[in-house]
Coordinates of C-alpha atoms in Angstrom, one line a residue:
M13 CA -65.6 -43.0 54.5
A14 CA -63.2 -43.5 57.4
L15 CA -60.2 -41.3 57.4
A16 CA -57.8 -44.2 56.9
S17 CA -59.4 -45.0 53.6
V18 CA -59.1 -41.3 52.6
L19 CA -55.4 -41.6 53.1
A20 CA -54.9 -45.0 51.4
V21 CA -54.9 -45.7 47.7
A22 CA -56.0 -48.9 46.1
L23 CA -53.5 -50.7 44.0
P24 CA -53.9 -53.1 41.1
L25 CA -52.0 -55.8 43.0
A26 CA -51.5 -56.1 46.7
P27 CA -47.9 -55.5 47.7
A28 CA -46.6 -57.1 50.9
A29 CA -44.3 -54.2 51.6
A30 CA -43.9 -50.5 50.7
D31 CA -45.9 -48.5 48.1
T32 CA -48.3 -47.4 50.9
P33 CA -48.6 -44.0 52.7
P34 CA -46.0 -43.4 55.3
S35 CA -48.5 -43.8 58.2
A36 CA -49.2 -47.4 57.0
Q37 CA -45.5 -48.2 57.4
G38 CA -45.5 -47.4 61.1
L39 CA -43.7 -44.0 60.6
Q40 CA -45.0 -40.6 61.6
P41 CA -48.2 -39.5 60.0
P42 CA -47.8 -37.9 56.5
N43 CA -47.8 -34.1 56.3
V44 CA -50.8 -32.3 55.0
V45 CA -49.5 -32.1 51.4
I46 CA -49.3 -35.9 51.3
Q47 CA -52.7 -36.3 53.1
W48 CA -54.5 -34.1 50.5
S49 CA -52.7 -35.8 47.6
N50 CA -53.9 -39.1 48.9
A51 CA -57.4 -37.7 49.3
G52 CA -57.3 -36.7 45.6
M53 CA -56.1 -40.2 44.7
S54 CA -58.8 -41.8 46.7
A55 CA -61.4 -39.8 44.8
I56 CA -59.8 -40.8 41.5
T57 CA -59.9 -44.5 42.5
K58 CA -63.7 -44.2 42.6
S59 CA -64.1 -42.0 39.5
T60 CA -64.4 -42.8 35.8
M61 CA -62.2 -39.9 34.6
G62 CA -60.0 -40.6 31.6
P63 CA -56.2 -40.3 32.0
P64 CA -55.7 -36.8 30.7
M65 CA -58.5 -35.5 32.9
V66 CA -56.9 -37.3 35.9
A67 CA -53.6 -35.6 35.1
R68 CA -55.2 -32.2 35.0
A69 CA -57.1 -32.8 38.2
Y70 CA -53.9 -33.7 40.1
A71 CA -52.2 -30.7 38.6
V72 CA -55.0 -28.4 39.7
L73 CA -55.0 -29.9 43.2
H74 CA -51.3 -29.5 43.6
T75 CA -51.1 -26.1 42.1
C76 CA -53.7 -24.9 44.6
I77 CA -51.6 -26.4 47.4
Y78 CA -48.5 -24.9 46.1
D79 CA -49.9 -21.4 45.6
A80 CA -51.3 -21.4 49.2
W81 CA -48.0 -22.6 50.5
A82 CA -46.0 -20.0 48.5
A83 CA -47.8 -17.2 50.3
Y84 CA -45.9 -18.3 53.5
D85 CA -42.5 -18.8 51.9
S86 CA -39.9 -16.1 51.9
R87 CA -39.0 -16.6 48.3
A88 CA -41.3 -18.7 46.1
A89 CA -43.8 -17.0 43.7
G90 CA -47.3 -18.3 43.2
T91 CA -48.6 -19.2 39.8
M92 CA -51.6 -16.7 39.9
F93 CA -50.6 -13.8 42.1
G94 CA -46.8 -14.1 41.9
N95 CA -45.6 -12.5 45.2
G96 CA -48.9 -10.7 45.8
L97 CA -50.2 -12.9 48.6
R98 CA -46.9 -13.0 50.5
R99 CA -47.5 -13.0 54.2
P100 CA -45.2 -11.1 56.7
E101 CA -42.3 -13.1 58.2
G102 CA -44.0 -13.3 61.6
E103 CA -46.9 -15.3 60.0
R104 CA -44.8 -17.8 58.2
T105 CA -45.4 -20.6 60.7
A106 CA -45.8 -24.3 60.1
A107 CA -49.4 -24.1 61.5
N108 CA -50.3 -21.3 59.2
K109 CA -48.9 -23.2 56.2
D110 CA -50.8 -26.3 57.1
E111 CA -54.1 -24.4 57.5
A112 CA -53.7 -22.5 54.2
I113 CA -52.7 -25.6 52.3
S114 CA -55.7 -27.5 53.7
H115 CA -58.3 -24.8 52.8
A116 CA -56.8 -24.6 49.3
A117 CA -56.8 -28.3 48.8
Y118 CA -60.3 -28.6 50.2
T119 CA -61.5 -25.9 47.8
A120 CA -59.9 -27.7 44.8
A121 CA -61.2 -31.1 45.8
L122 CA -64.8 -29.9 46.0
D123 CA -64.5 -28.3 42.6
L124 CA -62.9 -31.4 41.0
W125 CA -64.8 -34.2 42.8
P126 CA -67.9 -32.7 44.4
E127 CA -69.5 -36.1 44.8
Y128 CA -67.0 -36.9 47.5
K129 CA -67.6 -33.9 49.7
S130 CA -68.2 -36.0 52.8
D131 CA -64.8 -37.5 52.4
F132 CA -63.1 -34.1 52.2
D133 CA -65.2 -32.8 55.1
A134 CA -64.0 -35.7 57.2
L135 CA -60.4 -35.0 56.4
M136 CA -60.8 -31.3 57.3
A137 CA -62.4 -32.3 60.6
A138 CA -59.6 -34.8 61.3
L139 CA -57.1 -32.1 60.7
G140 CA -59.0 -29.7 63.1
Y141 CA -60.1 -27.1 60.6
R142 CA -63.6 -25.5 60.4
L143 CA -64.9 -25.3 56.8
T144 CA -66.1 -21.8 57.3
S145 CA -63.1 -20.5 59.2
S146 CA -62.3 -16.8 58.7
T147 CA -58.7 -16.9 59.7
I148 CA -56.1 -15.3 57.5
P149 CA -54.5 -18.7 56.5
A150 CA -58.0 -20.0 55.6
W151 CA -58.7 -16.9 53.5
I152 CA -55.2 -17.2 51.8
G153 CA -55.9 -20.9 50.9
R154 CA -59.3 -20.2 49.5
R155 CA -58.2 -17.1 47.6
A156 CA -55.1 -18.8 46.1
C157 CA -57.1 -21.8 45.0
G158 CA -60.0 -19.7 43.7
A159 CA -57.8 -17.9 41.3
V160 CA -56.4 -21.2 40.0
L161 CA -59.9 -22.6 39.5
D162 CA -61.1 -19.5 37.7
Y163 CA -58.1 -19.8 35.3
R164 CA -58.6 -23.6 34.8
H165 CA -62.3 -23.3 34.2
R166 CA -61.4 -21.5 31.0
D167 CA -58.5 -23.7 29.9
G168 CA -60.3 -25.7 27.1
S169 CA -60.8 -28.9 29.0
N170 CA -64.5 -28.4 29.2
Q171 CA -64.6 -29.4 32.9
L172 CA -67.8 -27.5 33.5
G173 CA -69.5 -28.8 30.3
D174 CA -70.0 -25.2 29.2
I175 CA -68.4 -25.7 25.7
A176 CA -70.3 -28.8 24.9
P177 CA -72.8 -30.7 27.2
G178 CA -71.2 -33.0 29.8
A179 CA -68.1 -32.5 31.9
Y180 CA -64.9 -32.9 29.9
S181 CA -66.9 -33.9 26.8
D182 CA -65.4 -33.5 23.3
Y183 CA -66.3 -30.5 21.3
T184 CA -64.1 -31.2 18.2
G185 CA -66.6 -33.5 16.4
Y186 CA -64.2 -36.5 16.5
A187 CA -65.7 -39.8 15.4
P188 CA -63.8 -43.1 14.9
V189 CA -63.3 -44.3 11.4
N190 CA -63.8 -48.0 12.3
L191 CA -66.9 -49.7 13.6
P192 CA -66.7 -51.3 17.1
M193 CA -65.2 -54.7 17.6
D194 CA -66.9 -57.2 19.9
I195 CA -63.9 -58.6 21.8
A196 CA -65.8 -61.7 22.7
E197 CA -66.1 -62.7 19.0
P198 CA -63.6 -63.2 16.2
L199 CA -62.8 -60.0 14.3
A200 CA -65.4 -59.1 11.8
V201 CA -63.3 -57.8 9.0
H202 CA -66.0 -55.4 7.7
T203 CA -65.7 -53.4 10.9
V204 CA -62.1 -52.3 10.0
K205 CA -62.6 -49.6 7.4
N206 CA -58.9 -48.5 7.8
P207 CA -56.4 -50.8 9.5
D208 CA -54.2 -47.9 10.4
R209 CA -56.8 -46.3 12.6
W210 CA -58.1 -46.8 16.1
Q211 CA -61.1 -49.2 16.5
P212 CA -63.4 -48.9 19.5
L213 CA -64.2 -52.0 21.5
S214 CA -67.4 -53.5 22.8
Y215 CA -67.3 -55.6 25.9
R216 CA -69.6 -56.9 28.6
V217 CA -69.8 -56.1 32.2
G218 CA -72.4 -58.4 33.6
D219 CA -75.5 -58.1 31.4
Q220 CA -74.4 -54.7 30.1
V221 CA -72.7 -54.1 26.8
I222 CA -70.3 -51.2 26.8
T223 CA -68.9 -49.6 23.6
Q224 CA -66.0 -47.3 23.8
S225 CA -65.9 -43.7 22.6
G226 CA -62.7 -41.7 22.1
V227 CA -61.5 -40.0 25.3
G228 CA -60.0 -36.5 25.1
P229 CA -60.0 -35.5 21.4
Q230 CA -60.2 -31.9 22.6
W231 CA -57.1 -32.2 24.8
R232 CA -54.7 -30.5 22.4
H233 CA -56.7 -27.3 23.0
V234 CA -56.1 -27.3 26.8
T235 CA -53.9 -24.6 28.1
P236 CA -50.6 -26.2 29.3
F237 CA -48.6 -25.4 32.4
A238 CA -45.2 -24.7 30.7
M239 CA -45.5 -25.6 27.0
S240 CA -46.3 -23.0 24.4
S241 CA -48.6 -25.6 22.6
W242 CA -49.3 -29.3 22.5
D243 CA -46.9 -29.8 19.5
Q244 CA -43.9 -27.9 20.9
F245 CA -41.9 -31.1 21.2
T246 CA -43.1 -33.2 18.3
A247 CA -40.2 -32.4 15.9
G248 CA -38.0 -35.4 15.6
L249 CA -40.6 -38.0 16.7
A250 CA -41.3 -40.9 14.4
Q251 CA -44.7 -41.6 12.9
P252 CA -46.7 -44.8 13.6
A253 CA -45.9 -47.7 11.2
R254 CA -48.4 -48.1 8.4
H255 CA -50.4 -51.2 7.3
G256 CA -48.7 -52.9 4.4
T257 CA -45.1 -52.2 5.6
V258 CA -42.7 -54.6 7.1
R259 CA -42.5 -52.5 10.2
F260 CA -46.3 -52.8 10.8
E261 CA -46.0 -56.6 10.7
Q262 CA -42.9 -56.7 12.8
Q263 CA -44.4 -54.6 15.6
A264 CA -47.4 -56.9 15.7
Q265 CA -45.3 -60.1 15.8
Q266 CA -43.2 -58.7 18.6
L267 CA -46.3 -58.4 20.8
I268 CA -47.5 -61.9 19.8
D269 CA -44.1 -63.2 20.9
Y270 CA -44.3 -61.2 24.2
G271 CA -47.8 -62.6 24.9
A272 CA -46.9 -66.2 24.1
N273 CA -43.8 -66.0 26.4
L274 CA -45.2 -64.2 29.5
N275 CA -43.7 -65.3 32.8
D276 CA -44.9 -64.4 36.2
R277 CA -42.5 -61.5 36.5
R278 CA -43.6 -59.9 33.3
K279 CA -47.3 -60.4 34.3
V280 CA -46.7 -58.7 37.6
V281 CA -44.9 -55.8 35.9
T282 CA -47.8 -55.5 33.5
E283 CA -50.4 -55.3 36.3
Y284 CA -48.3 -53.1 38.6
W285 CA -47.9 -50.3 36.1
A286 CA -51.3 -50.6 34.5
D287 CA -53.5 -48.4 36.8
D288 CA -56.1 -48.2 34.0
F289 CA -59.3 -49.1 35.8
P290 CA -61.4 -47.9 38.8
G291 CA -59.8 -48.8 42.1
T292 CA -56.4 -47.4 41.0
P293 CA -54.9 -43.9 41.1
R294 CA -54.6 -44.2 37.3
P295 CA -51.3 -43.8 35.4
P296 CA -50.7 -40.1 36.5
G297 CA -51.3 -41.0 40.1
R298 CA -48.7 -43.8 40.0
W299 CA -46.0 -41.1 39.8
L300 CA -47.4 -39.2 42.7
I301 CA -47.0 -42.4 44.7
V302 CA -43.4 -42.6 43.5
G303 CA -43.0 -39.0 44.8
Q304 CA -44.5 -40.1 48.2
Y305 CA -41.8 -42.8 48.4
V306 CA -39.1 -40.1 47.8
S307 CA -40.8 -37.9 50.5
T308 CA -40.6 -40.7 53.0
R309 CA -37.1 -41.8 51.9
D310 CA -35.7 -38.2 52.2
A311 CA -37.8 -37.2 55.3
H312 CA -39.4 -34.3 53.4
T313 CA -40.9 -31.2 55.0
V314 CA -44.2 -29.6 53.9
D315 CA -42.1 -27.1 52.0
Q316 CA -40.4 -29.8 49.9
D317 CA -43.5 -31.8 49.2
A318 CA -45.5 -28.7 48.2
K319 CA -42.9 -28.0 45.6
M320 CA -42.0 -31.5 44.4
L321 CA -45.6 -32.7 43.9
F322 CA -46.5 -29.4 42.2
A323 CA -43.7 -29.9 39.7
V324 CA -44.4 -33.6 39.2
A325 CA -48.2 -33.1 38.7
N326 CA -47.8 -30.3 36.3
A327 CA -45.2 -32.1 34.2
I328 CA -47.6 -35.0 33.9
F329 CA -50.4 -32.6 33.0
D330 CA -48.3 -31.1 30.2
A331 CA -47.4 -34.7 29.1
S332 CA -51.1 -35.4 28.8
I333 CA -51.6 -32.5 26.5
A334 CA -48.6 -33.3 24.3
C335 CA -49.5 -37.0 24.2
W336 CA -53.2 -36.6 23.5
G337 CA -52.5 -34.0 20.7
I338 CA -50.3 -36.7 19.0
K339 CA -52.8 -39.4 19.7
Y340 CA -55.6 -37.6 17.8
T341 CA -53.3 -36.5 15.1
Y342 CA -52.7 -40.1 14.0
D343 CA -55.7 -41.9 15.7
S344 CA -53.5 -45.0 15.3
V345 CA -54.5 -48.6 15.5
R346 CA -54.2 -50.5 18.7
P347 CA -52.5 -54.0 18.8
I348 CA -55.8 -55.8 19.4
T349 CA -57.1 -54.7 16.0
A350 CA -53.8 -54.9 14.1
I351 CA -52.9 -58.4 15.3
R352 CA -56.4 -59.8 14.7
Y353 CA -56.5 -58.2 11.3
L354 CA -53.1 -59.4 10.2
N355 CA -53.6 -63.0 11.5
R356 CA -57.3 -63.6 10.8
N357 CA -56.6 -66.7 8.8
K358 CA -53.8 -68.1 11.0
Q359 CA -53.2 -69.9 14.2
I360 CA -50.9 -68.0 16.5
P361 CA -49.4 -68.6 20.0
S362 CA -51.0 -66.8 22.9
W363 CA -51.0 -66.7 26.7
S364 CA -53.7 -68.8 28.4
R365 CA -56.1 -67.3 30.9
A366 CA -56.1 -70.7 32.7
G367 CA -52.4 -70.1 33.6
T368 CA -51.3 -73.2 31.8
G369 CA -48.8 -71.6 29.5
P370 CA -49.0 -70.6 25.8
R371 CA -51.4 -72.2 23.4
L372 CA -52.4 -71.9 19.8
I373 CA -55.5 -69.8 19.0
P374 CA -57.2 -68.4 15.9
G375 CA -55.4 -65.1 15.2
D376 CA -58.6 -63.1 14.9
T377 CA -59.4 -63.9 18.6
W378 CA -56.1 -62.7 20.1
L379 CA -56.3 -60.8 23.4
P380 CA -53.8 -58.7 25.3
Y381 CA -52.9 -59.6 28.9
Q382 CA -55.5 -57.5 30.5
P383 CA -58.7 -57.8 32.6
D384 CA -61.8 -58.8 30.7
F385 CA -63.4 -55.4 31.2
L386 CA -60.4 -53.4 29.9
M387 CA -58.7 -55.0 27.0
T388 CA -57.5 -51.7 25.5
P389 CA -58.1 -48.1 26.5
S390 CA -60.4 -45.9 24.5
F391 CA -58.0 -43.9 22.4
G392 CA -55.3 -44.6 19.8
D393 CA -51.9 -46.3 20.3
F394 CA -49.3 -43.6 19.3
V395 CA -47.8 -42.3 21.5
S396 CA -48.1 -44.1 24.8
G397 CA -49.6 -42.1 27.6
H398 CA -47.9 -44.3 30.2
S399 CA -44.5 -43.8 28.6
T400 CA -45.0 -40.0 28.3
F401 CA -46.3 -39.6 31.9
G402 CA -43.5 -41.7 33.3
A403 CA -40.6 -40.1 31.5
A404 CA -41.9 -36.6 32.3
A405 CA -42.3 -37.4 36.0
A406 CA -38.9 -39.1 36.2
E407 CA -37.2 -36.0 34.7
V408 CA -38.8 -33.8 37.4
L409 CA -37.8 -36.2 40.2
K410 CA -34.2 -36.4 39.0
N411 CA -34.0 -32.7 38.9
F412 CA -35.7 -32.1 42.3
T413 CA -33.6 -34.7 44.1
G414 CA -30.4 -33.9 42.2
S415 CA -30.0 -37.6 41.5
D416 CA -31.4 -40.5 39.4
A417 CA -31.3 -42.7 42.5
Y418 CA -34.7 -44.2 43.5
G419 CA -34.3 -47.4 45.5
E420 CA -37.8 -48.7 46.1
T421 CA -38.6 -52.4 46.5
L422 CA -42.0 -54.1 46.5
V423 CA -43.0 -57.7 47.2
Y424 CA -46.2 -59.1 45.7
P425 CA -47.9 -62.2 47.2
A426 CA -48.6 -65.4 45.3
G427 CA -52.0 -65.4 43.5
S428 CA -52.6 -61.6 43.8
S429 CA -53.1 -61.0 40.0
K430 CA -56.3 -59.3 38.8
V431 CA -56.1 -61.0 35.5
E432 CA -55.3 -64.5 36.8
P433 CA -56.5 -64.4 40.4
G434 CA -55.2 -67.2 42.6
L435 CA -52.8 -68.4 39.9
T436 CA -50.4 -65.6 39.3
P437 CA -47.7 -65.2 40.5
A438 CA -47.1 -68.8 41.6
R439 CA -44.6 -67.5 44.1
P440 CA -44.0 -64.0 45.6
I441 CA -42.4 -61.6 43.2
T442 CA -40.1 -58.8 44.1
L443 CA -39.9 -55.7 42.1
S444 CA -37.2 -53.1 42.6
W445 CA -35.9 -50.0 40.8
S446 CA -32.5 -48.5 41.6
T447 CA -33.1 -45.4 39.5
F448 CA -36.1 -43.3 38.3
T449 CA -34.9 -44.0 34.7
E450 CA -35.1 -47.8 35.3
A451 CA -38.6 -47.3 36.7
E452 CA -39.9 -45.3 33.8
A453 CA -38.4 -47.7 31.3
E454 CA -40.2 -50.6 33.0
N455 CA -43.4 -48.6 33.1
G456 CA -43.1 -48.1 29.4
I457 CA -42.3 -51.7 28.4
S458 CA -45.1 -53.0 30.7
R459 CA -47.5 -51.8 28.0
L460 CA -45.8 -54.1 25.4
Y461 CA -45.9 -57.0 27.8
G462 CA -49.6 -56.4 28.3
G463 CA -50.3 -56.0 24.6
I464 CA -51.5 -52.5 24.9
H465 CA -48.9 -50.5 22.9
F466 CA -46.4 -51.1 20.1
H467 CA -42.7 -50.5 20.5
D468 CA -42.7 -47.2 18.6
A469 CA -45.5 -45.8 20.8
N470 CA -43.5 -46.5 23.9
Q471 CA -40.1 -45.3 22.7
N472 CA -41.4 -42.1 21.2
G473 CA -43.6 -41.5 24.3
R474 CA -40.5 -41.7 26.4
V475 CA -38.6 -39.3 24.2
L476 CA -41.5 -36.8 24.3
G477 CA -42.0 -37.2 28.0
R478 CA -38.3 -36.4 28.8
Q479 CA -38.6 -33.1 26.8
V480 CA -41.9 -32.2 28.4
G481 CA -40.6 -33.0 31.9
T482 CA -37.4 -31.0 31.5
H483 CA -39.4 -28.0 30.3
A484 CA -41.9 -28.2 33.1
W485 CA -39.2 -28.5 35.7
A486 CA -37.5 -25.4 34.4
K487 CA -40.7 -23.4 34.8
A488 CA -41.4 -24.8 38.2
A489 CA -37.9 -24.0 39.4
R490 CA -38.5 -20.4 38.3
Y491 CA -41.5 -20.2 40.6
F492 CA -39.5 -21.7 43.4
D493 CA -36.8 -19.0 42.9
G494 CA -39.4 -16.2 43.1
F495 CA -39.9 -15.4 39.4
P496 CA -43.6 -15.3 38.5
S497 CA -44.6 -15.9 34.9
P498 CA -44.9 -12.8 32.7

C-alpha cells in the first residue's frame, strides 16, 4: 500500500472539502501522532471488527503512543509505569519523542492488526526508522507499549482467543431469543418469539447468505480505562419501551414518519455519521477524525495530540463498555423488527430507493434508510453506541480545548450517496457544526433518520456518554498532571 493511502481514511460519502488529513489540505504534513492514528484507521477500514472492538483498538494504539510520549515529558505520568520511564531533560527532544512514539505505535499496530504489517513497515520506512533499532527512544517505545499490551491481553476482551476460540469471540453463552429475519422477504411472524428482543437478520451479498450473530456480549467484562464497572453510570437511565405500551407504538411511528419524509439533507446526515461498514473508520474513528480537525484548527504540537487523542480514544473505549453492558442487559428489539411486527397487516409510507419520494408499502417489508448489506447492526437497540461514543468524545474535546466551539464545514457533491448512488443528494449539501454538542446531537439523531435506533436509545445513550466522557477526562487529566493511577 502506498504511504498516501496509509495516511488517508475512506469515508461513507465523498466530501468536496475538509474532513481529510492535514496533508491532503495542502498544509504541512501531519505529526507522527496523527500519522499513526491514520494508519490505525486505515487498518480498521479494511477490517471486520465490531464497534466495541474498534473502540478498544484505538484506545490501545493511543495509550501506547501516550505512554511512550510521556517518558519524554517533564510532567505527565504514563498509564503503566507512572514516572518510571522518565528520560533526563537533555533527551527530551522532538526527534526522540517522534521515534519513541513511532516504535510504540508500530508495536501496537502489529499486535492489533498483524495482517497489515506491510503497511506499518512502509510507514516506519517513510518516517526513517529501522524496525530493529536499538536506540533509547526505540526501546522506550517498545517497552511502554509492551506493558500496555500485556495488560490489555488480560482485560476480558478475548483479543487472543484464549478464553474462547476466535479473536474477540463471546464466552458468555449468549444466544438470540428470536429466529433470523430474511430482510428480502416479509416478516415471518413465527420468527419473533419475543417482540421486545433483538432479532438477527439474514441478507445476501452476491450469492452468499449472511446471518448475523450478536457482537460483543462479553464486553461488560472488559476492564475499563476509568470506570469502576460497566454499570457505574446506569442509575437514572430509562428502560426500553415494551411491546403492548403506547410508548412502543409511538417510537415505531416516529421512525416511520422520519423514513417517509427524508429529504436530501437528512439522507446525507444519515450516511455521513453512519460509519458502520468496511471502508469507513467505524463510529469510534469518526471522533478521532473530529479530533484531527481540532489539531489542524489549533495548530497542535505532538505533545497536544498525544494527550488529546489518548483521552478521546479512552473515553470512547469506556463508552463501548458501558453501552454494550446495557445492550446485553436488555437485548432490545431494533426498529426493523418492531415496525414490521406492529404493521404486518397494514400499508405504511416509506422512502423509495428509486429516489422518487415516499410511497405506500406493506408494513411487514419496511426497511431503514441503509445500504442493502447493512440494514441494522448485529446487536440490540438500547442504548445507541453512536450516541454514547459521540457524547463521550464531545465531553473530552470540550474539556481539552476549554470550549464547545467546533466550526467544521463539509460539502458533499451531488449523487455521492452510498444508498442512492447517482441520485442523492440532487445538489451539493453543506454540513456544518458550530459546537461539539451540535455535532454529537446530529450524530445521535442520524440514527433515527436512518431507522437504526429509537428515540430513547439515542437520548439515553447521550446521557450515558456525557457521564462516561466526563469521568474519562478527569482520569486522563490526572495522568497529564503527573499523577499515576494507584
